[in-house]
C-alpha atoms as a printed R data frame, in Angstrom:
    type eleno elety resid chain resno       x       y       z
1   ATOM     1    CA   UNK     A     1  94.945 108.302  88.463
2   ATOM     2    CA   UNK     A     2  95.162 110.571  91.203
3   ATOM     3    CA   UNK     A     3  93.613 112.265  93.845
4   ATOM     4    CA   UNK     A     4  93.014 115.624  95.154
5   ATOM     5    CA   UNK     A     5  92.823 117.017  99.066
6   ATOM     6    CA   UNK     A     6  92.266 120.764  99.453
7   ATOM     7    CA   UNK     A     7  91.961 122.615 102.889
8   ATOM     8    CA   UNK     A     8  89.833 125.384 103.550
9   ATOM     9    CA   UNK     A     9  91.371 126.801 107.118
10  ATOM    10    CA   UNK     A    10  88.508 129.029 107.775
11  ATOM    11    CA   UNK     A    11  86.060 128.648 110.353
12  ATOM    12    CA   UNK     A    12  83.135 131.050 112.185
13  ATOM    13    CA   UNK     A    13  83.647 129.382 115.120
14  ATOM    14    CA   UNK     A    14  86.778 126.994 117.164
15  ATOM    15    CA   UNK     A    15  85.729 124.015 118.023
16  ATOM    16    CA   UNK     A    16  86.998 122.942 121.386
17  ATOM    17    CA   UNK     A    17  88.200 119.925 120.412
18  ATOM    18    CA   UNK     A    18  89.578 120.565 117.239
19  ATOM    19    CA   UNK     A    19  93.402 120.492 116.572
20  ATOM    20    CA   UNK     A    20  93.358 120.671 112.533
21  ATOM    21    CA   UNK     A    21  94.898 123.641 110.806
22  ATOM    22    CA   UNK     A    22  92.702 126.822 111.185
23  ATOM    23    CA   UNK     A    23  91.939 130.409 111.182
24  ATOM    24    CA   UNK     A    24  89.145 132.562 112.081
25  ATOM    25    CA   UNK     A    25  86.838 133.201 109.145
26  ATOM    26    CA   UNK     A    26  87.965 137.159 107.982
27  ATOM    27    CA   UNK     A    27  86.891 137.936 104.439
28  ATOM    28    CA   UNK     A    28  90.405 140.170 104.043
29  ATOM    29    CA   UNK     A    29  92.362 136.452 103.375
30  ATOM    30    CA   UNK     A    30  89.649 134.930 101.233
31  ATOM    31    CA   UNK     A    31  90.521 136.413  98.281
32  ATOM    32    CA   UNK     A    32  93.751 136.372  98.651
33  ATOM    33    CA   UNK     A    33  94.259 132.751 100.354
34  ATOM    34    CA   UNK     A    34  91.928 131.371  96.582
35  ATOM    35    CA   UNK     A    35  94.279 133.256  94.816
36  ATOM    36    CA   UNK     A    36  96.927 131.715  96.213
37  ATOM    37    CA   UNK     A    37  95.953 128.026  96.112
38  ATOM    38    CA   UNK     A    38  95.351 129.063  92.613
39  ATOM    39    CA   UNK     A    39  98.903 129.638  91.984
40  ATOM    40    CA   UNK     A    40  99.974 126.799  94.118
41  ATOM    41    CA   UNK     A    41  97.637 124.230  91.680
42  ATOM    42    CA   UNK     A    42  99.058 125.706  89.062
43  ATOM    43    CA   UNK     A    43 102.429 125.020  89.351
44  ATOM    44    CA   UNK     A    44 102.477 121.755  90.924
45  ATOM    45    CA   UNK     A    45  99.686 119.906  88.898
46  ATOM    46    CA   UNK     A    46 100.742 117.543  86.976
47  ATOM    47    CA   UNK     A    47  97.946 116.886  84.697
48  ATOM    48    CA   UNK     A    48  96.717 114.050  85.842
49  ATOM    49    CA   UNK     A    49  93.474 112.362  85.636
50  ATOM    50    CA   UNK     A    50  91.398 112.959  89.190
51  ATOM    51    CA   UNK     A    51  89.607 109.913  90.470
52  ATOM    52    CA   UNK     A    52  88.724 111.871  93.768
53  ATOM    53    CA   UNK     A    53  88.584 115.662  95.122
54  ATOM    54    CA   UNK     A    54  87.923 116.247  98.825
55  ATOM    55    CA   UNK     A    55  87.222 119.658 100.025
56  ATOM    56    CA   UNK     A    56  88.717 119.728 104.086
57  ATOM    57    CA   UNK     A    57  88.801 122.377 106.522
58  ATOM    58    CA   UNK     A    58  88.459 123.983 109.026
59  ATOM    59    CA   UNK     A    59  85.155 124.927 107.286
60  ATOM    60    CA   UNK     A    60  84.749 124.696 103.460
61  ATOM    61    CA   UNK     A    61  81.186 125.595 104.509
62  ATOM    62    CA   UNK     A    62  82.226 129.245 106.207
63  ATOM    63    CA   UNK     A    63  82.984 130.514 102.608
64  ATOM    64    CA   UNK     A    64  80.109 132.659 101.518
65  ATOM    65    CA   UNK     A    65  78.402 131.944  98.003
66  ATOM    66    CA   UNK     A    66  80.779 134.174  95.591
67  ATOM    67    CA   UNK     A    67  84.020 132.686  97.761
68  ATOM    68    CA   UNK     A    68  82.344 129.237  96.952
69  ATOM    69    CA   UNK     A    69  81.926 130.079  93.313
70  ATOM    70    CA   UNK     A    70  85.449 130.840  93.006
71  ATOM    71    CA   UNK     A    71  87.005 128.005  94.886
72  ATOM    72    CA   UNK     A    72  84.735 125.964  92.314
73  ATOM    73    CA   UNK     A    73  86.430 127.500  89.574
74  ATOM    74    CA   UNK     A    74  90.013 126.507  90.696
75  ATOM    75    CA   UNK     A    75  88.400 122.947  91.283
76  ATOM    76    CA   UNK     A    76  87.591 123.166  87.357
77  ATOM    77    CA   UNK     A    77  91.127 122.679  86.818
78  ATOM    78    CA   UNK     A    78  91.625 119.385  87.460
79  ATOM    79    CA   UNK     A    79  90.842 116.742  84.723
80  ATOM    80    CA   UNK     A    80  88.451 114.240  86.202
81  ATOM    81    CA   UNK     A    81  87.551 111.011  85.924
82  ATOM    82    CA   UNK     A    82  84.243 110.158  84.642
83  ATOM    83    CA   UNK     A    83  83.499 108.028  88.008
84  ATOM    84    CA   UNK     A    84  84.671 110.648  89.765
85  ATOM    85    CA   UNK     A    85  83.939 110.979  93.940
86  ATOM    86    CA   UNK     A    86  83.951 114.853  94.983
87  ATOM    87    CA   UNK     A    87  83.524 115.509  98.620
88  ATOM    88    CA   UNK     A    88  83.155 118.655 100.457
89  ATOM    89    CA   UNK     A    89  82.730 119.053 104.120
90  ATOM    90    CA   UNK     A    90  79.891 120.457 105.858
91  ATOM    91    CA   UNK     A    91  79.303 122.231 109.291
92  ATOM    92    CA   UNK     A    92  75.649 122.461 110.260
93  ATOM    93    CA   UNK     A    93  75.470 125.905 111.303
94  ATOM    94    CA   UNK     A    94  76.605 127.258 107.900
95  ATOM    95    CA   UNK     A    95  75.444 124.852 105.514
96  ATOM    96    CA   UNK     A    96  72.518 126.378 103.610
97  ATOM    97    CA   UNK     A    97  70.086 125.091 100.586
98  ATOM    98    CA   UNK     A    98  71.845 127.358  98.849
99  ATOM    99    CA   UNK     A    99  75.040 126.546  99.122
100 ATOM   100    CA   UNK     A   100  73.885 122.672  98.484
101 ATOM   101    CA   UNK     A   101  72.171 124.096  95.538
102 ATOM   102    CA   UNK     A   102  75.844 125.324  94.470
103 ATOM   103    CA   UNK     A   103  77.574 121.788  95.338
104 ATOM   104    CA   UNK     A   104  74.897 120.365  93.040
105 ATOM   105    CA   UNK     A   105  75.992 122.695  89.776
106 ATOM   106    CA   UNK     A   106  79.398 121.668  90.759
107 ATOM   107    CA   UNK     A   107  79.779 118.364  90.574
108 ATOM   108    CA   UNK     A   108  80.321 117.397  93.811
109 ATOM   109    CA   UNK     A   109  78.081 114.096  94.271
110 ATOM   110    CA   UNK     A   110  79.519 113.328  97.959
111 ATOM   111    CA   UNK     A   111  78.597 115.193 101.785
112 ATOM   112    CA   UNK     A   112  80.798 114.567 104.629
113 ATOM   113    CA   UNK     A   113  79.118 116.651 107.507
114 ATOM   114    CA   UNK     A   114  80.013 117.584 111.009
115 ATOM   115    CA   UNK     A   115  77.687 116.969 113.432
116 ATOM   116    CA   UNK     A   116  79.507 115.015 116.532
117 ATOM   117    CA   UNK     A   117  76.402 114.836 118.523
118 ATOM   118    CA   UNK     A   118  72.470 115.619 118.825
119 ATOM   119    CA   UNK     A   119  72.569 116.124 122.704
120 ATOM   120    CA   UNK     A   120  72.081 119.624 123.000
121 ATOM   121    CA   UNK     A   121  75.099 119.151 126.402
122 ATOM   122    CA   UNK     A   122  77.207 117.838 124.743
123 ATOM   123    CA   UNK     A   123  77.246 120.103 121.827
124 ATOM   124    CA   UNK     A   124  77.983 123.053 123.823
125 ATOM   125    CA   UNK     A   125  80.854 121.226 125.444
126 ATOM   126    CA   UNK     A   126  82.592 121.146 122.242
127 ATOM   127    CA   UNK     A   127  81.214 124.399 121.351
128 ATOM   128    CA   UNK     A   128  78.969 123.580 118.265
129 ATOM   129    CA   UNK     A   129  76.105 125.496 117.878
130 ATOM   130    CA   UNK     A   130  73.456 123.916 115.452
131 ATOM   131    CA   UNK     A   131  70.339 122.400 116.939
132 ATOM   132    CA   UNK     A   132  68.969 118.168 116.560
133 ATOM   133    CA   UNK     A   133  66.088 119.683 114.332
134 ATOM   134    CA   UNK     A   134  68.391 121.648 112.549
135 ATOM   135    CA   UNK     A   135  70.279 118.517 111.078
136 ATOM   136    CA   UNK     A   136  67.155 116.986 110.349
137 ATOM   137    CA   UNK     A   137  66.205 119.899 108.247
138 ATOM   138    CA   UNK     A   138  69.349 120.345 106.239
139 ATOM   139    CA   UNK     A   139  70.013 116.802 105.853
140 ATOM   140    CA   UNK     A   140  66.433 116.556 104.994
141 ATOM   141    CA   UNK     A   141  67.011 119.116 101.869
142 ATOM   142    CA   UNK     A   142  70.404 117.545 101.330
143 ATOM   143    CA   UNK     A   143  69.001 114.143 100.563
144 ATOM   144    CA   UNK     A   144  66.842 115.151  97.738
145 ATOM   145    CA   UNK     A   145  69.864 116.230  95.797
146 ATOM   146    CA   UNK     A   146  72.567 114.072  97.407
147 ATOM   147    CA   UNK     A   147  72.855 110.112  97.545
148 ATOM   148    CA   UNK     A   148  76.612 110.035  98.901
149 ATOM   149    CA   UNK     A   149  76.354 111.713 102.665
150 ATOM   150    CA   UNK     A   150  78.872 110.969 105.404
151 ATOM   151    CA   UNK     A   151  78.191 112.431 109.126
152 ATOM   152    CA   UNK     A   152  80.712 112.933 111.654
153 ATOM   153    CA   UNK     A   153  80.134 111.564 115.230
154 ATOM   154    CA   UNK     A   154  82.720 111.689 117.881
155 ATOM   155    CA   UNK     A   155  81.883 109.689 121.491
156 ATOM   156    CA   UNK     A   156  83.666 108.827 124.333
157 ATOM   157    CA   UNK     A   157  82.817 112.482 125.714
158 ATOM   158    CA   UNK     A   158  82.690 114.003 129.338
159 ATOM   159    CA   UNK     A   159  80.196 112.706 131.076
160 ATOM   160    CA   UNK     A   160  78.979 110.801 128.441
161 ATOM   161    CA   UNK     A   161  76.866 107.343 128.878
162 ATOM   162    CA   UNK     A   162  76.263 104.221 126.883
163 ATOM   163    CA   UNK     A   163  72.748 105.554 126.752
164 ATOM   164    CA   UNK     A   164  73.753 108.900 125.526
165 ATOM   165    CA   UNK     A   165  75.856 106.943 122.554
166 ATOM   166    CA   UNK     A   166  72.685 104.872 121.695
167 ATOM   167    CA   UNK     A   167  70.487 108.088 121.485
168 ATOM   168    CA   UNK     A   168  73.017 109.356 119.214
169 ATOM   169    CA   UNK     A   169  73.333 105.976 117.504
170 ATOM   170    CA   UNK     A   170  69.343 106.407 117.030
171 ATOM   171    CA   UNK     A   171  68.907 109.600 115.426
172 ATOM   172    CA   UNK     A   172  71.773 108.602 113.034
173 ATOM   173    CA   UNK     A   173  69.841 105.870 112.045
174 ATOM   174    CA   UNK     A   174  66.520 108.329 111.589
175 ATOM   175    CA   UNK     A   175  68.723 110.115 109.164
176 ATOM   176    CA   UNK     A   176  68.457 107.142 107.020
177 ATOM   177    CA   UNK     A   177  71.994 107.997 105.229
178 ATOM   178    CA   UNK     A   178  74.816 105.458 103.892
179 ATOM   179    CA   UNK     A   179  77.908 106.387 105.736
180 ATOM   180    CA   UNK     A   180  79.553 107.302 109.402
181 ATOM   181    CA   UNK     A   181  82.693 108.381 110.955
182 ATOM   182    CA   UNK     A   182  82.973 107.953 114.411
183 ATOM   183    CA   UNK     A   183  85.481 108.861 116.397
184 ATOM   184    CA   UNK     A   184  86.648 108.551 120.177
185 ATOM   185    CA   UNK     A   185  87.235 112.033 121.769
186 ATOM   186    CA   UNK     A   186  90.954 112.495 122.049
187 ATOM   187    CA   UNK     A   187  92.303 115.211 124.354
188 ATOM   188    CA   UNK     A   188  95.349 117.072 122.021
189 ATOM   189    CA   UNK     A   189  97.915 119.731 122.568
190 ATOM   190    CA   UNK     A   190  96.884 123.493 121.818
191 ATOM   191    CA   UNK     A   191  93.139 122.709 121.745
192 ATOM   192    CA   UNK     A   192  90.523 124.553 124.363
193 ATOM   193    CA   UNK     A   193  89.826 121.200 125.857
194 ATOM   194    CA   UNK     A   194  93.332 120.475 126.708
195 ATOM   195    CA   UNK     A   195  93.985 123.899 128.192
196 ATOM   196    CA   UNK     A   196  91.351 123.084 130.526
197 ATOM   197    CA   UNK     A   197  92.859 119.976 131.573
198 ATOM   198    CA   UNK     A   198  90.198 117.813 130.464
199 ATOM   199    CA   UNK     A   199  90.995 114.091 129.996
200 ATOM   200    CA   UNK     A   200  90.025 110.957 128.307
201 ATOM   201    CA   UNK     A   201  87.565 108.501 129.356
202 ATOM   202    CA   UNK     A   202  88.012 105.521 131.049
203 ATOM   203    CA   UNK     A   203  89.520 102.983 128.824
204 ATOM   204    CA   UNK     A   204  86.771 100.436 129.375
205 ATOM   205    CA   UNK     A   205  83.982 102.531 128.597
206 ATOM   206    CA   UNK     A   206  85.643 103.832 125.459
207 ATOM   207    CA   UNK     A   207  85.473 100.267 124.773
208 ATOM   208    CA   UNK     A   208  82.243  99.320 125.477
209 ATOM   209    CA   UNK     A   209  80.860 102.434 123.503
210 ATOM   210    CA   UNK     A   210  83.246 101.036 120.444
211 ATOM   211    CA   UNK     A   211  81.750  97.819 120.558
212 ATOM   212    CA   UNK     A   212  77.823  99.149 120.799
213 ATOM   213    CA   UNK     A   213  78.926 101.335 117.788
214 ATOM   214    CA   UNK     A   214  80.214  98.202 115.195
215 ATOM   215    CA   UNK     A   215  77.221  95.608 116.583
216 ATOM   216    CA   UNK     A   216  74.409  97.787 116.329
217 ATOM   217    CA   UNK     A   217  75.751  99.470 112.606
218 ATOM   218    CA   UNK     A   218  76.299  95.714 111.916
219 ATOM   219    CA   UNK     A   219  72.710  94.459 112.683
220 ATOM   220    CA   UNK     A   220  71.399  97.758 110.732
221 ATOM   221    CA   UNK     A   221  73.158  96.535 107.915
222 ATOM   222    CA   UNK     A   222  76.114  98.780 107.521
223 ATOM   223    CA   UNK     A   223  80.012  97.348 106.822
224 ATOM   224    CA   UNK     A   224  82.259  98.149 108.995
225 ATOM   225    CA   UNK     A   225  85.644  98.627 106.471
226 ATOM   226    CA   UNK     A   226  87.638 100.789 108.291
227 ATOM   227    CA   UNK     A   227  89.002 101.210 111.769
228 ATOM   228    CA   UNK     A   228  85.842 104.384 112.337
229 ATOM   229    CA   UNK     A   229  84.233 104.108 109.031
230 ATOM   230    CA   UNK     A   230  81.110 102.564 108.238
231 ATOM   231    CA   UNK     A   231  79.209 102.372 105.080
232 ATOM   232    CA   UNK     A   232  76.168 100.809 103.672
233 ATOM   233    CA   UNK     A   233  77.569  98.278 100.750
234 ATOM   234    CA   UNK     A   234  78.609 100.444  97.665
235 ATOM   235    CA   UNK     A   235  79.262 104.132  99.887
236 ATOM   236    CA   UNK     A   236  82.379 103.357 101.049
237 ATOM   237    CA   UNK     A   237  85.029 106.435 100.864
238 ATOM   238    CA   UNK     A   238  86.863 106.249  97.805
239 ATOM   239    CA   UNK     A   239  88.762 109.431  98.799
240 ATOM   240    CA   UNK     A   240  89.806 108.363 101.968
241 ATOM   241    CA   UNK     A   241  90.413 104.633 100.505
242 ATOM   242    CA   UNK     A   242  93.180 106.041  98.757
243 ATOM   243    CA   UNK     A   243  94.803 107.001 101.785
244 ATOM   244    CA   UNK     A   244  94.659 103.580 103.332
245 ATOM   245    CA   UNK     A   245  95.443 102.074  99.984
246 ATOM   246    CA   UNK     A   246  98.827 104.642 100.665
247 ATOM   247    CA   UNK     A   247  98.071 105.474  96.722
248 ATOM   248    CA   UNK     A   248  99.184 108.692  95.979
249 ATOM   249    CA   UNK     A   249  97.687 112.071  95.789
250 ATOM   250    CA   UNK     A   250  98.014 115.951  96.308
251 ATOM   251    CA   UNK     A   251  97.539 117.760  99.284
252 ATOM   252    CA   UNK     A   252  96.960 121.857  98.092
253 ATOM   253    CA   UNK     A   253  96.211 124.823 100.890
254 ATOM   254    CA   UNK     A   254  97.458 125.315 104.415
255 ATOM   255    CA   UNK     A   255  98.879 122.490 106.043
256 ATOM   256    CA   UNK     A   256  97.896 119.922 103.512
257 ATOM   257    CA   UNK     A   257  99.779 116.826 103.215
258 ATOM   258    CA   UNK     A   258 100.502 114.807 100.137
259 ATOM   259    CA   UNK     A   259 102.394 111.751  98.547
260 ATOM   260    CA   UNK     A   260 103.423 112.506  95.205
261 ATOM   261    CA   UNK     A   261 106.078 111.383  92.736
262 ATOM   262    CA   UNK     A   262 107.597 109.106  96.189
263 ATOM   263    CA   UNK     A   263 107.715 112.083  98.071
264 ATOM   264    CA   UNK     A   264 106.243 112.926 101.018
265 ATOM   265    CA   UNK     A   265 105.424 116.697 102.226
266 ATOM   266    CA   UNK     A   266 103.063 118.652 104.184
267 ATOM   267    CA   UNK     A   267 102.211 122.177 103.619
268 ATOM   268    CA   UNK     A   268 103.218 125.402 106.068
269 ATOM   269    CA   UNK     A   269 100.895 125.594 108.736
270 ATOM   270    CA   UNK     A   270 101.585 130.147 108.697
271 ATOM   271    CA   UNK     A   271  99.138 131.419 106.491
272 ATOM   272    CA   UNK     A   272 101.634 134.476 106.217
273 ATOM   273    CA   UNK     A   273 103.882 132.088 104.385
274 ATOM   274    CA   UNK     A   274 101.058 130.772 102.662
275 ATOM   275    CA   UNK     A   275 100.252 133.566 100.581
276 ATOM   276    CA   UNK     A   276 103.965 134.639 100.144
277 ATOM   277    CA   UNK     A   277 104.039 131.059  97.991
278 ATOM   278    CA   UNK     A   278 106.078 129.740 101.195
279 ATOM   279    CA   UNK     A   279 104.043 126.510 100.611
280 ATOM   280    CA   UNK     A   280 106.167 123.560 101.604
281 ATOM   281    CA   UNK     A   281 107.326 122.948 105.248
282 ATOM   282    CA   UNK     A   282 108.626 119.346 105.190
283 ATOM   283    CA   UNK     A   283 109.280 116.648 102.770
284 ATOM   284    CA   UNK     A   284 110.605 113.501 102.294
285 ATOM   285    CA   UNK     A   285 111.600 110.956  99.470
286 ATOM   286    CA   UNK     A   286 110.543 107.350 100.233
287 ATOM   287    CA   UNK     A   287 112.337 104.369  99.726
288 ATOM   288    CA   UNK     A   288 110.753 100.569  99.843
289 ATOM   289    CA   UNK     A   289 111.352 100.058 103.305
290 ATOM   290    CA   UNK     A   290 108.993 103.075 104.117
291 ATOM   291    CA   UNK     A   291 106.775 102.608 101.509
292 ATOM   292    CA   UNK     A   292 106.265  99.281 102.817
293 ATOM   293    CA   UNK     A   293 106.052 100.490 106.361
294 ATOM   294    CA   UNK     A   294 103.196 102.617 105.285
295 ATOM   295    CA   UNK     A   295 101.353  99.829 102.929
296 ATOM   296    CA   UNK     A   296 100.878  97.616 106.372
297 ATOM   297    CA   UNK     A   297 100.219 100.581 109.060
298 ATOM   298    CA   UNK     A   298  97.655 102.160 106.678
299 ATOM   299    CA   UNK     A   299  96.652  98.740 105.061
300 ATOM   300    CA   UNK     A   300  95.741  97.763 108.263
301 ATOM   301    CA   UNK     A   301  93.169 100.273 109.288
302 ATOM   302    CA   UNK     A   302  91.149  98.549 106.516
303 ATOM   303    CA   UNK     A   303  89.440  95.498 108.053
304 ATOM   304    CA   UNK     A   304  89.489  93.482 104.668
305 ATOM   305    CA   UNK     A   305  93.399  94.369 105.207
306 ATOM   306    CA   UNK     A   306  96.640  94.308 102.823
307 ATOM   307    CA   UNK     A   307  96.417  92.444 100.044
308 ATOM   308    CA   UNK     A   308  99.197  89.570  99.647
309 ATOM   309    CA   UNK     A   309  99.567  89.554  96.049
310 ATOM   310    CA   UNK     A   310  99.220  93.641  95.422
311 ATOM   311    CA   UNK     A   311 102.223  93.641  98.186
312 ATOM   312    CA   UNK     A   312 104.173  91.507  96.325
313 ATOM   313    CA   UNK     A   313 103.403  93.399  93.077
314 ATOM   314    CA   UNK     A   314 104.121  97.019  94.457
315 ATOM   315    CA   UNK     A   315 107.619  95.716  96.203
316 ATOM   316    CA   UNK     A   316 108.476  92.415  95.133
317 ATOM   317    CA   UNK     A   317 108.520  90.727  97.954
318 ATOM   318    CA   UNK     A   318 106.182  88.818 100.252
319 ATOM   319    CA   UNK     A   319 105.080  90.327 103.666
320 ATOM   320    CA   UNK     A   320 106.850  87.794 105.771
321 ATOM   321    CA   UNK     A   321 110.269  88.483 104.045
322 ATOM   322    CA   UNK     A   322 110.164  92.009 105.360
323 ATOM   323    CA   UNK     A   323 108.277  92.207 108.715
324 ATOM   324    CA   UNK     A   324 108.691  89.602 111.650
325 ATOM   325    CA   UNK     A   325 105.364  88.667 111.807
326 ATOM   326    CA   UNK     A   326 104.854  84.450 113.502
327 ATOM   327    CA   UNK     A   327 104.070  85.809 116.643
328 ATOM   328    CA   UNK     A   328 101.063  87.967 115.888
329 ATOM   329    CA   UNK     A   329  99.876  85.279 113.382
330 ATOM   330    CA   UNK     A   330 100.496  82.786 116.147
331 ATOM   331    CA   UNK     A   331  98.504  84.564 118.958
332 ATOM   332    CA   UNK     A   332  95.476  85.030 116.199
333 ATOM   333    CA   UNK     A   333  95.878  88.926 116.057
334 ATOM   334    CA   UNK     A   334  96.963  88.921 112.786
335 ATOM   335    CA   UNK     A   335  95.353  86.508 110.455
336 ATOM   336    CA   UNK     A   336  95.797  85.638 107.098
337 ATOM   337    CA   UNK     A   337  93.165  84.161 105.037
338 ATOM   338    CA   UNK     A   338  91.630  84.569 101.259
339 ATOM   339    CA   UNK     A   339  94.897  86.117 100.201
340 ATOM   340    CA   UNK     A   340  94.788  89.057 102.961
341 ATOM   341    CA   UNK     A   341  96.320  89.803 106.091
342 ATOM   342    CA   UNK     A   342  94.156  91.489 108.675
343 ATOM   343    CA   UNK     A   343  94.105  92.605 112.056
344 ATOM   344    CA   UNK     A   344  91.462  89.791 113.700
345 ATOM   345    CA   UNK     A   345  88.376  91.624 114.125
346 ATOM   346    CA   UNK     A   346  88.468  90.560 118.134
347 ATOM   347    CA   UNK     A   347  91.483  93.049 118.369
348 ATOM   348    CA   UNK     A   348  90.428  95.712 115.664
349 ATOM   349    CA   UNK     A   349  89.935  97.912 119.164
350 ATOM   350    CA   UNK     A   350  93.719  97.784 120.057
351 ATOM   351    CA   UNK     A   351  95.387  98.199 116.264
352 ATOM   352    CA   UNK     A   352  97.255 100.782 117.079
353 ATOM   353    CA   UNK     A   353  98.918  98.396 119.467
354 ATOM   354    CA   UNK     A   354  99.793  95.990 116.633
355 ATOM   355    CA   UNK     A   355 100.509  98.944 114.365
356 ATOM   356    CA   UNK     A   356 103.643  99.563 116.176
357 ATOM   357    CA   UNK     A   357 104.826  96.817 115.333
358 ATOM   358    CA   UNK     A   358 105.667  97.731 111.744
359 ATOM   359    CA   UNK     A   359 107.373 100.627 112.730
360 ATOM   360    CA   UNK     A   360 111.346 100.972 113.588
361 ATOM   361    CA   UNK     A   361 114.134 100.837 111.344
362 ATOM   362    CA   UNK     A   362 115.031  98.086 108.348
């Protein structure tokens, strides 16, 4: 089995942090841009059975109801598993019970929705414009058809305190829902808040909002599994699993990646190519070595880590054979234990710092 990422570029609105693929919401692409991702399914899926579909943006959510109706249509496509996870994302200020009412005939059983913050300042600062009772409202609604809802909080922002976080910790907690992102604001290339020269936090206080985040999800009974992903026991992401797992699985739409058939390959980021069937910008055919380079650095992000014996099944050959390893087993930042290897939990903070380590050349 498979599974299935499609990106929706379109958005009402840039965020000023955001440095995904997107376009300004204008109803003369829609058509068009389905159409196209249409054709592109078409001809490049394989018939496989679909354990997971995940509906990315941009702003799935910008689509009106008959541009909804038809992207739904294209989903119907793919053969799915009868355990299937479908995910679509969600911005506040254009999800309506409508719309969920849609997702519902449509068998999507999963939310992942944008919200960042509830401070009112800070949502202006990375130019959202949907309201703390607003969330409440939707998510409300959203609840009494969904079970499987993911929000989206990003910290670490201007200005930003430890009490801030735990107000925003709070009301995510009010929600009373099974699963969180959260992510530490990072400053990119070609987004509004780089062209303003806006910078990081300090280091330390990114770190001391990290650490409230994992012990207070902890004592409220949610499992920390991934690097920023926590879910109550039972919601983690199967979708985003697969990633981590470095299964494989298509990418379809602007700038979509996937990993199929050992092959590598993102889409064109031009929508002009895009819907002259320009789809693919790069690819690349894997060998071991990088397969195995991406089973650890992936694997990793997990905090139940790489399995020892799946390793050793997928390449045929134990970890130690491949990557030089002693000395981050010897200083306890790597640790192997039940037949996993895992980044120590004291360290989880600095991964990408071990990370590196499985990158270079055979």
């Amino acid at each position: 089995m498979k599974s299935v990422y499609i990106h929706i570029p379109f958005c009402n609105k840039i965020c000023s942090y955001c440095d995904f693929t997107k376009i300004y919401y204008n109803k003369k692409y829609i058509n068009n841009y389905l159409d196209t991702l249409k054709y592109e399914i078409n001809n490049n899926y394989q018939n496989d059975l679909i354990k997971t579909i995940y509906i990315g943006g941009g702003t799935p959510t910008s689509l009106d109801i008959d541009e909804l109706s038809k992207l739904f249509n294209i989903v119907n496509l793919f053969k799915l598993d009868k355990d299937y996870e479908f995910t679509i994302e969600c911005n506040i200020e254009s999800l309506t019970k409508d719309k969920l009412d849609l997702f519902k005939k449509n068998k999507v059983n999963r939310l992942s929705i944008g919200i960042e913050t509830f401070n009112e300042k800070f949502l202006k600062y990375l130019n959202r414009n949907h309201t703390k009772e607003e969330v409440f409202n939707i998510i409300g609604y959203a609840k009494s058809l969904f079970d499987n809802i993911n929000i989206d909080l990003i910290y670490g922002l201007k200005n930003q305190t430890i009490d801030d976080l735990k107000e925003d910790i709070d009301n995510f907690l009010k929600l009373d829902i099974n699963h969180i992102s959260t992510y530490s604001l990072i400053i990119e290339p070609h987004t509004v808040l780089y062209i303003n020269n806006e910078e990081n936090i300090d280091e330390d206080l990114d770190y001391d909002m990290y650490k409230y985040i994992c012990n207070r999800l902890k004592e409220k009974g949610f499992i920390h599994y991934e690097t920023s992903n926590f879910a109550k026991p039972g919601y983690e992401s199967i979708h985003n699993l697969t990633y981590w797992n470095n299964d494989e699985y298509y990418g379809f739409g602007l700038g979509a990646s996937g990993f199929i058939n050992n092959v590598r390959y993102t889409n064109t980021k031009s929508i002009d190519k895009y819907l002259n069937k320009e789809f693919i910008y790069e690819k690349e055919e894997m060998n071991d070595y990088l397969n195995m380079q991406n089973e650890m650095i992936l694997g990793l992000r997990k905090l139940k880590g790489v399995s020892l014996d799946t390793f050793k099944e997928k390449y045929h050959k134990d970890i130690k054979e491949v990557f030089n390893i002693d000395k981050l087993l010897e200083e306890r930042k790597l640790i192997i234990k039940d037949g996993y290897i895992f980044i120590n939990p004291e360290y989880i903070y600095l991964s990408n710092d071990i990370l590196i380590n499985f990158i270079g050349e055979e």
